[in-house]
N, CA, C and O atoms as a MOPAC input file, in Angstrom:
PM7 MOZYME 1SCF
protein

 N     22.64100 1   -81.50600 1   -56.32700 1
 C     22.34700 1   -82.79800 1   -55.77000 1
 C     21.32400 1   -82.67200 1   -54.65800 1
 O     21.38400 1   -81.75400 1   -53.83900 1
 N     20.40600 1   -83.58700 1   -54.64000 1
 C     19.39700 1   -83.61200 1   -53.58900 1
 C     19.89800 1   -84.53100 1   -52.48300 1
 O     20.26800 1   -85.67300 1   -52.75700 1
 N     19.91800 1   -84.06000 1   -51.24400 1
 C     20.38100 1   -84.91300 1   -50.15000 1
 C     19.52400 1   -86.16000 1   -50.01600 1
 O     18.30200 1   -86.10800 1   -50.14900 1
 N     20.18000 1   -87.28100 1   -49.75100 1
 C     19.45600 1   -88.52600 1   -49.53400 1
 C     18.94200 1   -88.54900 1   -48.10600 1
 O     19.64200 1   -88.11500 1   -47.19100 1
 N     17.73100 1   -89.04900 1   -47.90200 1
 C     17.19100 1   -89.10100 1   -46.53900 1
 C     17.93400 1   -90.13300 1   -45.70200 1
 O     18.59400 1   -91.03000 1   -46.22700 1
 N     17.81000 1   -89.98300 1   -44.40100 1
 C     18.42000 1   -90.94500 1   -43.48300 1
 C     17.74300 1   -92.29300 1   -43.66800 1
 O     16.53700 1   -92.42000 1   -43.45600 1
 N     18.49800 1   -93.27700 1   -44.05300 1
 C     17.96400 1   -94.62600 1   -44.20800 1
 C     19.00500 1   -95.61700 1   -43.73000 1
 O     20.20000 1   -95.32200 1   -43.69300 1
 N     18.53900 1   -96.77700 1   -43.37200 1
 C     19.46100 1   -97.86000 1   -43.04500 1
 C     19.88800 1   -98.50400 1   -44.35500 1
 O     19.06400 1   -98.75000 1   -45.23700 1
 N     21.17600 1   -98.77100 1   -44.47300 1
 C     21.67700 1   -99.41300 1   -45.67700 1
 C     21.39400 1  -100.90500 1   -45.67700 1
 O     21.15900 1  -101.49500 1   -46.73100 1
 N     21.41400 1  -101.51300 1   -44.51000 1
 C     21.18500 1  -102.94200 1   -44.40800 1
 C     20.13600 1  -103.19100 1   -43.33600 1
 O     20.19500 1  -102.57500 1   -42.27200 1
 N     19.17000 1  -104.08400 1   -43.58800 1
 C     18.16100 1  -104.37900 1   -42.57300 1
 C     18.81300 1  -104.93200 1   -41.30800 1
 O     19.87900 1  -105.54700 1   -41.36000 1
 N     18.16100 1  -104.70400 1   -40.18300 1
 C     18.67300 1  -105.22200 1   -38.90800 1
 C     18.93500 1  -106.72200 1   -39.01900 1
 O     18.15600 1  -107.46100 1   -39.62100 1
 N     20.03400 1  -107.15000 1   -38.43400 1
 C     20.34800 1  -108.56900 1   -38.40000 1
 C     20.87100 1  -109.13600 1   -39.69900 1
 O     21.05000 1  -110.35000 1   -39.79500 1
 N     21.12600 1  -108.31500 1   -40.70600 1
 C     21.57000 1  -108.79200 1   -42.00400 1
 C     23.05500 1  -108.50400 1   -42.22200 1
 O     23.49200 1  -108.31700 1   -43.35800 1
 N     23.82000 1  -108.46600 1   -41.15000 1
 C     25.23100 1  -108.10300 1   -41.24900 1
 C     26.16100 1  -109.29700 1   -41.38700 1
 O     27.33100 1  -109.11300 1   -41.72400 1
 N     25.69600 1  -110.49200 1   -41.14500 1
 C     26.59400 1  -111.63200 1   -41.02400 1
 C     27.34700 1  -111.95100 1   -42.30700 1
 O     28.46400 1  -112.46400 1   -42.22900 1
 N     26.80300 1  -111.67800 1   -43.46200 1
 C     27.47500 1  -111.99900 1   -44.71200 1
 C     28.49400 1  -110.94000 1   -45.11600 1
 O     29.31700 1  -111.17900 1   -45.99900 1
 N     28.44800 1  -109.79300 1   -44.48900 1
 C     29.34800 1  -108.71100 1   -44.86100 1
 C     30.37000 1  -108.48300 1   -43.75700 1
 O     30.00600 1  -108.24600 1   -42.60600 1
 N     31.64100 1  -108.55200 1   -44.10700 1
 C     32.67300 1  -108.31800 1   -43.10900 1
 C     33.03700 1  -106.84800 1   -43.00200 1
 O     33.06800 1  -106.29500 1   -41.90300 1
 N     33.31300 1  -106.21600 1   -44.12500 1
 C     33.71200 1  -104.81200 1   -44.13100 1
 C     32.95800 1  -104.05400 1   -45.20700 1
 O     32.65300 1  -104.59000 1   -46.27300 1
 N     32.66200 1  -102.79000 1   -44.90700 1
 C     32.04500 1  -101.90100 1   -45.88800 1
 C     32.77600 1  -100.56600 1   -45.86700 1
 O     33.49500 1  -100.24500 1   -44.92100 1
 N     32.57900 1   -99.80800 1   -46.91800 1
 C     33.05600 1   -98.43600 1   -46.96000 1
 C     31.87100 1   -97.53500 1   -47.28600 1
 O     30.99800 1   -97.90200 1   -48.07200 1
 N     31.84900 1   -96.37000 1   -46.68100 1
 C     30.80700 1   -95.37700 1   -46.92300 1
 C     31.49600 1   -94.05800 1   -47.21900 1
 O     32.41300 1   -93.65500 1   -46.50400 1
 N     31.05800 1   -93.38900 1   -48.26900 1
 C     31.58000 1   -92.07000 1   -48.62500 1
 C     30.43500 1   -91.07600 1   -48.63400 1
 O     29.30700 1   -91.41900 1   -48.98900 1
 N     30.72700 1   -89.84600 1   -48.24200 1
 C     29.70600 1   -88.80400 1   -48.30000 1
 C     30.36500 1   -87.44400 1   -48.44100 1
 O     31.55700 1   -87.27600 1   -48.18500 1
 N     29.55900 1   -86.48000 1   -48.85400 1
 C     29.95800 1   -85.07100 1   -48.87200 1
 C     28.89300 1   -84.28300 1   -48.12300 1
 O     27.73600 1   -84.69600 1   -48.04900 1
 N     29.29400 1   -83.14600 1   -47.57000 1
 C     28.34400 1   -82.26400 1   -46.89300 1
 C     28.90400 1   -80.85500 1   -46.86900 1
 O     30.08400 1   -80.62700 1   -47.13600 1
 N     28.03200 1   -79.92100 1   -46.54400 1
 C     28.44000 1   -78.52900 1   -46.34900 1
 C     28.52100 1   -78.25500 1   -44.85700 1
 O     27.74800 1   -78.80500 1   -44.07300 1
 N     29.45500 1   -77.40800 1   -44.47300 1
 C     29.52500 1   -76.96800 1   -43.07800 1
 C     28.34700 1   -76.04400 1   -42.81200 1
 O     28.05200 1   -75.16200 1   -43.61900 1
 N     27.67700 1   -76.24100 1   -41.69100 1
 C     26.50700 1   -75.42700 1   -41.35200 1
 C     26.89600 1   -73.98600 1   -41.04600 1
 O     26.09800 1   -73.06800 1   -41.23700 1
 N     28.11400 1   -73.79300 1   -40.57500 1
 C     28.61500 1   -72.44600 1   -40.28500 1
 C     30.11400 1   -72.43000 1   -40.54000 1
 O     30.71800 1   -73.46600 1   -40.81700 1
 N     30.69800 1   -71.26700 1   -40.44800 1
 C     32.13200 1   -71.14200 1   -40.69400 1
 C     32.90600 1   -72.05900 1   -39.75300 1
 O     32.61500 1   -72.13400 1   -38.55900 1
 N     33.87300 1   -72.73900 1   -40.29800 1
 C     34.64100 1   -73.73300 1   -39.55500 1
 C     36.10100 1   -73.31600 1   -39.55100 1
 O     36.74800 1   -73.30300 1   -40.59800 1
 N     36.62400 1   -72.97300 1   -38.37600 1
 C     38.02400 1   -72.60300 1   -38.24900 1
 C     38.89700 1   -73.82300 1   -38.02100 1
 O     38.39600 1   -74.93100 1   -37.83100 1
 N     40.19600 1   -73.61400 1   -38.04000 1
 C     41.14000 1   -74.71400 1   -37.87800 1
 C     40.99200 1   -75.39100 1   -36.51600 1
 O     41.09700 1   -76.61400 1   -36.42800 1
 N     40.75300 1   -74.62600 1   -35.46000 1
 C     40.58300 1   -75.21700 1   -34.13100 1
 C     39.34800 1   -76.11500 1   -34.09100 1
 O     39.40700 1   -77.22500 1   -33.56200 1
 N     38.24100 1   -75.64700 1   -34.64200 1
 C     37.01600 1   -76.45700 1   -34.68900 1
 C     37.24100 1   -77.73300 1   -35.49200 1
 O     36.76500 1   -78.80500 1   -35.11800 1
 N     37.96700 1   -77.61100 1   -36.59500 1
 C     38.24900 1   -78.76900 1   -37.43900 1
 C     39.10800 1   -79.78700 1   -36.68700 1
 O     38.84100 1   -80.98600 1   -36.75100 1
 N     40.12100 1   -79.32600 1   -35.98700 1
 C     40.99100 1   -80.23300 1   -35.24100 1
 C     40.23000 1   -80.91000 1   -34.09900 1
 O     40.46900 1   -82.08200 1   -33.80700 1
 N     39.32200 1   -80.18700 1   -33.45800 1
 C     38.50200 1   -80.78300 1   -32.39800 1
 C     37.58100 1   -81.85800 1   -32.97200 1
 O     37.40100 1   -82.91400 1   -32.36600 1
 N     37.00200 1   -81.58800 1   -34.13700 1
 C     36.13900 1   -82.56700 1   -34.79400 1
 C     36.93300 1   -83.82300 1   -35.13700 1
 O     36.46800 1   -84.93600 1   -34.89100 1
 N     38.12500 1   -83.65600 1   -35.70200 1
 C     38.96500 1   -84.79600 1   -36.08100 1
 C     39.36000 1   -85.60200 1   -34.84500 1
 O     39.34000 1   -86.83200 1   -34.87500 1
 N     39.71900 1   -84.91500 1   -33.75800 1
 C     40.10800 1   -85.60700 1   -32.52800 1
 C     38.94900 1   -86.43600 1   -31.97000 1
 O     39.12800 1   -87.59800 1   -31.60700 1
 N     37.77200 1   -85.83500 1   -31.90400 1
 C     36.59600 1   -86.54300 1   -31.37800 1
 C     36.23200 1   -87.72600 1   -32.27300 1
 O     35.94400 1   -88.81600 1   -31.78000 1
 N     36.24500 1   -87.51000 1   -33.59000 1
 C     35.91500 1   -88.58200 1   -34.53200 1
 C     36.94200 1   -89.70900 1   -34.44900 1
 O     36.58600 1   -90.88500 1   -34.52900 1
 N     38.19400 1   -89.35600 1   -34.29200 1
 C     39.25300 1   -90.35500 1   -34.19600 1
 C     39.05500 1   -91.25700 1   -32.97900 1
 O     39.19600 1   -92.47600 1   -33.07700 1
 N     38.73200 1   -90.66100 1   -31.84400 1
 C     38.50400 1   -91.44900 1   -30.62500 1
 C     37.27100 1   -92.35000 1   -30.76400 1
 O     37.30100 1   -93.51700 1   -30.37500 1
 N     36.19800 1   -91.80100 1   -31.31800 1
 C     34.97200 1   -92.58800 1   -31.51500 1
 C     35.23500 1   -93.73300 1   -32.49500 1
 O     34.85200 1   -94.87500 1   -32.24000 1
 N     35.88300 1   -93.42500 1   -33.60700 1
 C     36.15500 1   -94.44500 1   -34.61800 1
 C     37.04700 1   -95.55700 1   -34.07100 1
 O     36.82200 1   -96.73800 1   -34.33600 1
 N     38.06700 1   -95.16000 1   -33.30200 1
 C     38.97400 1   -96.15500 1   -32.72700 1
 C     38.20800 1   -97.11400 1   -31.81800 1
 O     38.45400 1   -98.32000 1   -31.84300 1
 N     37.29200 1   -96.59500 1   -31.02500 1
 C     36.48900 1   -97.43100 1   -30.12900 1
 C     35.62400 1   -98.42300 1   -30.90800 1
 O     35.33400 1   -99.51300 1   -30.41500 1
 N     35.21300 1   -98.04900 1   -32.12200 1
 C     34.36400 1   -98.90700 1   -32.95500 1
 C     35.15400 1   -99.68800 1   -34.00600 1
 O     34.57000 1  -100.43500 1   -34.79200 1
 N     36.47800 1   -99.52100 1   -34.02500 1
 C     37.33800 1  -100.13600 1   -35.04200 1
 C     36.93300 1   -99.69900 1   -36.45500 1
 O     36.92800 1  -100.49900 1   -37.39100 1
 N     36.59700 1   -98.42500 1   -36.58300 1
 C     36.28100 1   -97.81800 1   -37.87700 1
 C     37.48300 1   -96.97600 1   -38.28400 1
 O     38.07700 1   -96.28200 1   -37.45900 1
 N     37.83200 1   -97.04500 1   -39.56300 1
 C     38.95600 1   -96.27200 1   -40.08400 1
 C     38.46000 1   -95.34500 1   -41.18100 1
 O     37.34100 1   -95.49800 1   -41.67200 1
 N     39.30700 1   -94.36700 1   -41.57200 1
 C     38.91000 1   -93.49900 1   -42.66300 1
 C     39.67400 1   -92.20400 1   -42.74700 1
 O     40.62400 1   -91.95700 1   -42.00300 1
 N     39.22700 1   -91.38100 1   -43.68200 1
 C     39.83400 1   -90.07700 1   -43.91800 1
 C     38.74600 1   -89.02000 1   -44.04700 1
 O     37.61000 1   -89.31000 1   -44.42300 1
 N     39.12300 1   -87.78900 1   -43.72400 1
 C     38.22900 1   -86.63900 1   -43.80100 1
 C     38.96200 1   -85.51600 1   -44.50200 1
 O     40.14600 1   -85.28500 1   -44.25600 1
 N     38.26100 1   -84.82300 1   -45.37100 1
 C     38.81200 1   -83.63900 1   -46.01900 1
 C     37.83800 1   -82.48600 1   -45.81700 1
 O     36.62300 1   -82.68000 1   -45.77600 1
 N     38.38700 1   -81.29500 1   -45.69400 1
 C     37.56400 1   -80.09400 1   -45.55000 1
 C     38.18900 1   -79.00700 1   -46.40900 1
 O     39.36900 1   -78.68900 1   -46.26300 1
 N     37.38600 1   -78.43800 1   -47.30900 1
 C     37.89300 1   -77.41000 1   -48.21100 1
 C     36.74900 1   -76.47300 1   -48.59500 1
 O     35.69800 1   -76.91900 1   -49.05400 1
 N     36.96200 1   -75.19100 1   -48.40400 1
 C     35.97000 1   -74.18000 1   -48.79600 1
 C     34.56500 1   -74.47900 1   -48.27200 1
 O     33.58000 1   -74.34300 1   -48.99700 1
 N     34.48700 1   -74.88400 1   -47.00800 1
 C     33.18300 1   -75.11900 1   -46.40100 1
 C     32.53400 1   -76.44100 1   -46.73600 1
 O     31.37000 1   -76.65600 1   -46.40000 1
 N     33.27300 1   -77.34900 1   -47.40300 1
 C     32.73100 1   -78.66200 1   -47.78200 1
 C     33.52800 1   -79.77300 1   -47.12000 1
 O     34.75800 1   -79.74700 1   -47.09000 1
 N     32.79800 1   -80.75500 1   -46.58800 1
 C     33.41000 1   -81.95800 1   -46.04600 1
 C     33.31400 1   -83.07700 1   -47.07200 1
 O     32.35000 1   -83.15700 1   -47.83300 1
 N     34.30700 1   -83.92200 1   -47.08300 1
 C     34.26600 1   -85.19300 1   -47.79400 1
 C     34.85200 1   -86.22600 1   -46.85700 1
 O     35.88700 1   -85.98300 1   -46.23500 1
 N     34.20900 1   -87.37600 1   -46.74600 1
 C     34.70800 1   -88.37300 1   -45.80500 1
 C     34.51000 1   -89.76900 1   -46.36000 1
 O     33.53400 1   -90.05400 1   -47.05500 1
 N     35.46900 1   -90.64100 1   -46.03300 1
 C     35.39100 1   -92.06200 1   -46.34600 1
 C     35.54100 1   -92.80900 1   -45.03000 1
 O     36.49900 1   -92.58700 1   -44.29100 1
 N     34.59700 1   -93.69200 1   -44.73900 1
 C     34.63600 1   -94.52300 1   -43.53600 1
 C     34.73200 1   -95.98400 1   -43.94100 1
 O     34.20200 1   -96.38000 1   -44.97900 1
 N     35.41300 1   -96.79400 1   -43.11600 1
 C     35.53700 1   -98.22600 1   -43.36100 1
 C     35.34300 1   -98.97400 1   -42.04400 1
 O     35.82200 1   -98.53500 1   -40.99800 1
 N     34.64700 1  -100.09200 1   -42.09800 1
 C     34.47900 1  -100.90300 1   -40.89700 1
 C     33.35200 1  -101.89500 1   -41.05700 1
 O     32.86100 1  -102.13400 1   -42.16000 1
 N     32.94900 1  -102.47300 1   -39.93100 1
 C     31.80700 1  -103.38600 1   -39.92600 1
 C     30.54900 1  -102.59000 1   -40.27100 1
 O     30.41600 1  -101.44000 1   -39.85200 1
 N     29.63100 1  -103.18100 1   -41.02300 1
 C     28.43800 1  -102.44100 1   -41.44800 1
 C     27.68000 1  -101.76100 1   -40.31600 1
 O     27.30400 1  -100.59500 1   -40.44300 1
 N     27.44800 1  -102.46700 1   -39.21000 1
 C     26.66700 1  -101.86100 1   -38.12400 1
 C     27.39100 1  -100.67000 1   -37.51100 1
 O     26.74700 1   -99.71300 1   -37.08000 1
 N     28.72800 1  -100.71300 1   -37.46400 1
 C     29.48700 1   -99.61300 1   -36.87600 1
 C     29.53900 1   -98.40400 1   -37.80700 1
 O     29.38600 1   -97.26500 1   -37.36500 1
 N     29.75400 1   -98.65500 1   -39.08900 1
 C     29.76800 1   -97.55900 1   -40.06500 1
 C     28.38600 1   -96.91800 1   -40.13200 1
 O     28.26800 1   -95.69400 1   -40.19900 1
 N     27.35200 1   -97.73800 1   -40.11300 1
 C     25.99400 1   -97.20000 1   -40.16400 1
 C     25.66500 1   -96.38100 1   -38.91700 1
 O     24.96600 1   -95.37200 1   -39.01200 1
 N     26.15500 1   -96.79800 1   -37.75600 1
 C     25.92500 1   -96.03800 1   -36.52000 1
 C     26.57400 1   -94.65600 1   -36.61600 1
 O     25.98300 1   -93.65900 1   -36.20100 1
 N     27.77900 1   -94.60100 1   -37.16000 1
 C     28.45000 1   -93.31000 1   -37.33700 1
 C     27.70800 1   -92.46900 1   -38.36800 1
 O     27.55900 1   -91.26000 1   -38.19200 1
 N     27.24400 1   -93.10000 1   -39.43800 1
 C     26.48900 1   -92.38500 1   -40.47200 1
 C     25.24400 1   -91.72400 1   -39.87700 1
 O     24.92900 1   -90.58000 1   -40.20300 1
 N     24.55200 1   -92.43400 1   -39.02000 1
 C     23.35600 1   -91.86500 1   -38.39000 1
 C     23.71200 1   -90.66700 1   -37.51300 1
 O     22.95300 1   -89.70000 1   -37.44900 1
 N     24.85600 1   -90.72400 1   -36.83800 1
 C     25.31300 1   -89.57100 1   -36.04300 1
 C     25.62800 1   -88.37400 1   -36.93700 1
 O     25.29900 1   -87.23800 1   -36.59700 1
 N     26.25800 1   -88.62700 1   -38.06900 1
 C     26.60000 1   -87.55400 1   -39.00900 1
 C     25.33000 1   -86.87800 1   -39.51700 1
 O     25.26100 1   -85.65200 1   -39.60500 1
 N     24.32600 1   -87.68800 1   -39.84900 1
 C     23.06800 1   -87.12500 1   -40.35200 1
 C     22.39000 1   -86.21700 1   -39.33100 1
 O     21.68400 1   -85.28000 1   -39.70500 1
 N     22.60000 1   -86.48900 1   -38.04500 1
 C     21.99000 1   -85.68900 1   -36.98100 1
 C     22.88700 1   -84.54800 1   -36.51100 1
 O     22.45100 1   -83.70100 1   -35.73100 1
 N     24.12400 1   -84.51800 1   -36.97200 1
 C     25.10200 1   -83.53300 1   -36.50500 1
 C     24.76700 1   -82.15200 1   -37.06800 1
 O     24.75600 1   -81.98200 1   -38.28800 1
 N     24.49500 1   -81.16100 1   -36.21500 1
 C     24.11400 1   -79.83200 1   -36.70200 1
 C     25.24400 1   -79.09000 1   -37.41600 1
 O     25.00300 1   -78.04500 1   -38.01900 1
 N     26.45900 1   -79.60700 1   -37.36000 1
 C     27.58000 1   -78.97000 1   -38.07400 1
 C     27.55000 1   -79.27100 1   -39.56200 1
 O     28.24800 1   -78.62200 1   -40.34100 1
 N     26.73600 1   -80.26600 1   -39.96900 1
 C     26.63400 1   -80.67600 1   -41.37300 1
 C     25.27500 1   -80.28200 1   -41.94400 1
 O     24.24600 1   -80.43700 1   -41.28700 1
 N     25.28400 1   -79.77400 1   -43.16700 1
 C     24.05300 1   -79.56900 1   -43.93400 1
 C     24.26200 1   -80.18000 1   -45.31200 1
 O     25.39200 1   -80.46400 1   -45.71100 1
 N     23.17300 1   -80.37900 1   -46.03000 1
 C     23.24600 1   -80.93000 1   -47.38800 1
 C     24.11000 1   -82.18500 1   -47.43800 1
 O     24.98000 1   -82.31800 1   -48.29800 1
 N     23.86300 1   -83.08900 1   -46.52000 1
 C     24.63500 1   -84.33100 1   -46.44400 1
 C     24.16400 1   -85.27300 1   -47.54800 1
 O     22.97500 1   -85.57800 1   -47.64800 1
 N     25.10000 1   -85.73000 1   -48.37400 1
 C     24.76700 1   -86.61200 1   -49.48900 1
 C     25.66200 1   -87.84900 1   -49.43100 1
 O     26.88500 1   -87.75300 1   -49.52300 1
 N     25.03300 1   -89.00100 1   -49.27800 1
 C     25.76600 1   -90.26300 1   -49.30000 1
 C     26.13700 1   -90.60400 1   -50.73700 1
 O     25.33000 1   -90.45800 1   -51.65500 1
 N     27.36500 1   -91.05700 1   -50.91100 1
 C     27.79300 1   -91.55300 1   -52.21600 1
 C     27.75200 1   -93.07400 1   -52.23600 1
 O     28.22700 1   -93.71100 1   -53.17600 1
 N     27.18100 1   -93.63700 1   -51.19300 1
 C     26.93300 1   -95.07000 1   -51.15600 1
 C     27.79000 1   -95.83400 1   -50.16800 1
 O     28.86700 1   -95.40000 1   -49.76200 1
 N     27.27000 1   -96.98200 1   -49.80300 1
 C     27.97900 1   -97.92700 1   -48.95800 1
 C     28.16900 1   -99.18600 1   -49.78200 1
 O     27.23400 1   -99.65500 1   -50.43100 1
 N     29.38200 1   -99.73700 1   -49.75700 1
 C     29.63300 1  -100.95000 1   -50.52500 1
 C     30.57300 1  -101.87400 1   -49.76500 1
 O     31.35300 1  -101.44300 1   -48.91600 1
 N     30.47600 1  -103.14400 1   -50.09100 1
 C     31.31200 1  -104.16000 1   -49.47100 1
 C     32.74800 1  -103.99200 1   -49.96100 1
 O     32.98800 1  -103.69800 1   -51.13200 1
 N     33.69900 1  -104.18400 1   -49.04400 1
 C     35.11800 1  -104.16800 1   -49.40300 1
 C     35.78500 1  -105.40300 1   -48.80400 1
 O     35.30400 1  -105.97300 1   -47.82500 1
 N     36.89000 1  -105.80200 1   -49.40300 1
 C     37.64300 1  -106.94700 1   -48.89300 1
 C     38.74100 1  -106.52700 1   -47.93000 1
 O     39.05600 1  -107.24600 1   -46.98200 1
 N     39.32200 1  -105.35900 1   -48.17800 1
 C     40.39800 1  -104.86200 1   -47.32100 1
 C     40.22200 1  -103.36600 1   -47.11300 1
 O     39.61400 1  -102.67600 1   -47.93100 1
 N     40.75600 1  -102.88600 1   -46.02100 1
 C     40.71300 1  -101.45300 1   -45.72000 1
 C     41.80900 1  -100.72600 1   -46.49800 1
 O     42.92500 1  -101.22700 1   -46.63900 1
 N     41.47700 1   -99.55500 1   -46.99300 1
 C     42.48500 1   -98.69400 1   -47.62200 1
 C     43.18000 1   -97.82100 1   -46.58900 1
 O     44.30500 1   -97.37200 1   -46.80900 1
 N     42.51600 1   -97.57900 1   -45.46200 1
 C     43.03600 1   -96.65700 1   -44.45000 1
 C     43.19000 1   -97.36100 1   -43.10400 1
 O     42.83200 1   -96.80900 1   -42.06400 1
 N     43.71500 1   -98.56800 1   -43.12900 1
 C     43.77200 1   -99.41900 1   -41.93600 1
 C     44.53200 1   -98.79700 1   -40.77300 1
 O     44.26300 1   -99.13200 1   -39.61900 1
 N     45.45900 1   -97.91600 1   -41.04200 1
 C     46.28300 1   -97.33200 1   -39.97600 1
 C     45.72800 1   -96.03000 1   -39.41300 1
 O     46.34600 1   -95.43900 1   -38.52800 1
 N     44.58500 1   -95.57000 1   -39.90100 1
 C     44.06500 1   -94.27100 1   -39.47900 1
 C     42.63900 1   -94.40200 1   -38.95800 1
 O     41.73100 1   -94.73900 1   -39.71700 1
 N     42.43400 1   -94.13800 1   -37.66400 1
 C     41.06100 1   -94.12100 1   -37.15500 1
 C     40.31700 1   -92.91800 1   -37.73600 1
 O     39.10600 1   -92.97800 1   -37.95100 1
 N     41.03700 1   -91.83300 1   -37.98900 1
 C     40.50800 1   -90.68500 1   -38.73400 1
 C     41.68600 1   -89.79800 1   -39.09200 1
 O     42.34500 1   -89.23800 1   -38.21500 1
 N     41.94000 1   -89.67500 1   -40.36000 1
 C     43.04400 1   -88.85000 1   -40.83200 1
 C     42.48900 1   -87.66600 1   -41.59900 1
 O     41.59600 1   -87.82000 1   -42.43200 1
 N     43.01100 1   -86.50400 1   -41.32400 1
 C     42.65800 1   -85.30700 1   -42.07900 1
 C     43.57600 1   -85.25200 1   -43.28800 1
 O     44.79600 1   -85.33300 1   -43.14800 1
 N     42.99900 1   -85.11500 1   -44.46800 1
 C     43.81000 1   -85.07000 1   -45.68400 1
 C     43.32200 1   -83.94700 1   -46.59000 1
 O     42.25800 1   -83.36900 1   -46.36700 1
 N     44.10100 1   -83.65300 1   -47.59600 1
 C     43.75900 1   -82.60600 1   -48.54900 1
 C     42.71100 1   -83.05300 1   -49.55300 1
 O     42.47300 1   -84.24600 1   -49.73900 1
 N     42.09200 1   -82.08000 1   -50.19100 1
 C     41.04700 1   -82.35800 1   -51.18000 1
 C     41.55200 1   -83.26900 1   -52.29600 1
 O     40.86700 1   -84.21800 1   -52.67700 1
 N     42.73600 1   -82.99100 1   -52.81700 1
 C     43.26900 1   -83.78000 1   -53.92600 1
 C     43.47100 1   -85.23900 1   -53.52300 1
 O     43.22200 1   -86.15500 1   -54.30700 1
 N     43.92500 1   -85.43500 1   -52.29200 1
 C     44.18500 1   -86.78800 1   -51.80600 1
 C     42.90100 1   -87.59700 1   -51.65400 1
 O     42.86600 1   -88.77400 1   -52.01400 1
 N     41.85400 1   -86.98300 1   -51.13000 1
 C     40.60400 1   -87.73100 1   -50.93800 1
 C     39.91500 1   -87.98900 1   -52.27700 1
 O     39.29600 1   -89.03800 1   -52.45300 1
 N     40.01100 1   -87.06000 1   -53.21500 1
 C     39.41800 1   -87.26500 1   -54.54300 1
 C     40.17300 1   -88.36700 1   -55.28300 1
 O     39.57000 1   -89.13400 1   -56.03500 1
 N     41.49100 1   -88.45000 1   -55.07400 1
 C     42.26500 1   -89.53300 1   -55.68700 1
 C     41.82500 1   -90.89000 1   -55.13300 1
 O     41.78000 1   -91.87900 1   -55.86500 1
 N     41.50200 1   -90.93000 1   -53.83700 1
 C     41.05400 1   -92.17700 1   -53.20600 1
 C     39.62800 1   -92.52900 1   -53.60600 1
 O     39.29300 1   -93.70600 1   -53.73300 1
 N     38.79200 1   -91.52300 1   -53.80400 1
 C     37.37300 1   -91.71900 1   -54.13800 1
 C     36.95300 1   -90.60700 1   -55.09500 1
 O     36.52500 1   -89.54300 1   -54.64700 1
 N     37.07000 1   -90.83500 1   -56.41500 1
 C     36.80000 1   -89.77300 1   -57.39500 1
 C     35.42500 1   -89.11500 1   -57.28400 1
 O     35.26400 1   -87.96900 1   -57.70500 1
 N     34.43200 1   -89.81100 1   -56.72900 1
 C     33.09900 1   -89.21800 1   -56.56700 1
 C     33.08700 1   -88.09400 1   -55.54300 1
 O     32.17200 1   -87.27100 1   -55.54200 1
 N     34.08400 1   -88.04600 1   -54.67500 1
 C     34.12700 1   -87.04900 1   -53.60000 1
 C     34.67900 1   -85.73100 1   -54.12500 1
 O     35.78000 1   -85.31900 1   -53.76000 1
 N     33.93300 1   -85.09700 1   -54.95400 1
 C     34.35500 1   -83.81000 1   -55.51700 1
 C     33.87500 1   -82.70500 1   -54.59700 1
 O     32.74200 1   -82.23500 1   -54.70600 1
 N     34.74900 1   -82.29700 1   -53.68700 1
 C     34.36700 1   -81.25100 1   -52.73600 1
 C     34.93400 1   -79.92100 1   -53.18200 1
 O     34.72600 1   -78.90700 1   -52.51600 1

């Protein structure tokens, strides 16, 4: 897969018709990632997501990340731009952003889950 370049999914000011979106992506870890580093990443992401009212899940397996984010388009896109600039991620590939009516992960600002669980939620996330 060829990584998609950093782009805005929606033009500025075009958010009013969309209430909630979901964004999924996969990436490779830029370097070896231990359990402590992973827990620190989840903690930081959870606090940031909570402040933006973004929810979702993250999986990490064999050096690959898979993540699903949910929230207002401008907030999800802001997090996406941070991910694209994050040196811990390489080969970042968006699986798309789409409108949703309800959150699947409403109770989790960021939950760490297993590979099987995230693939069940989003079959495209084959990490």
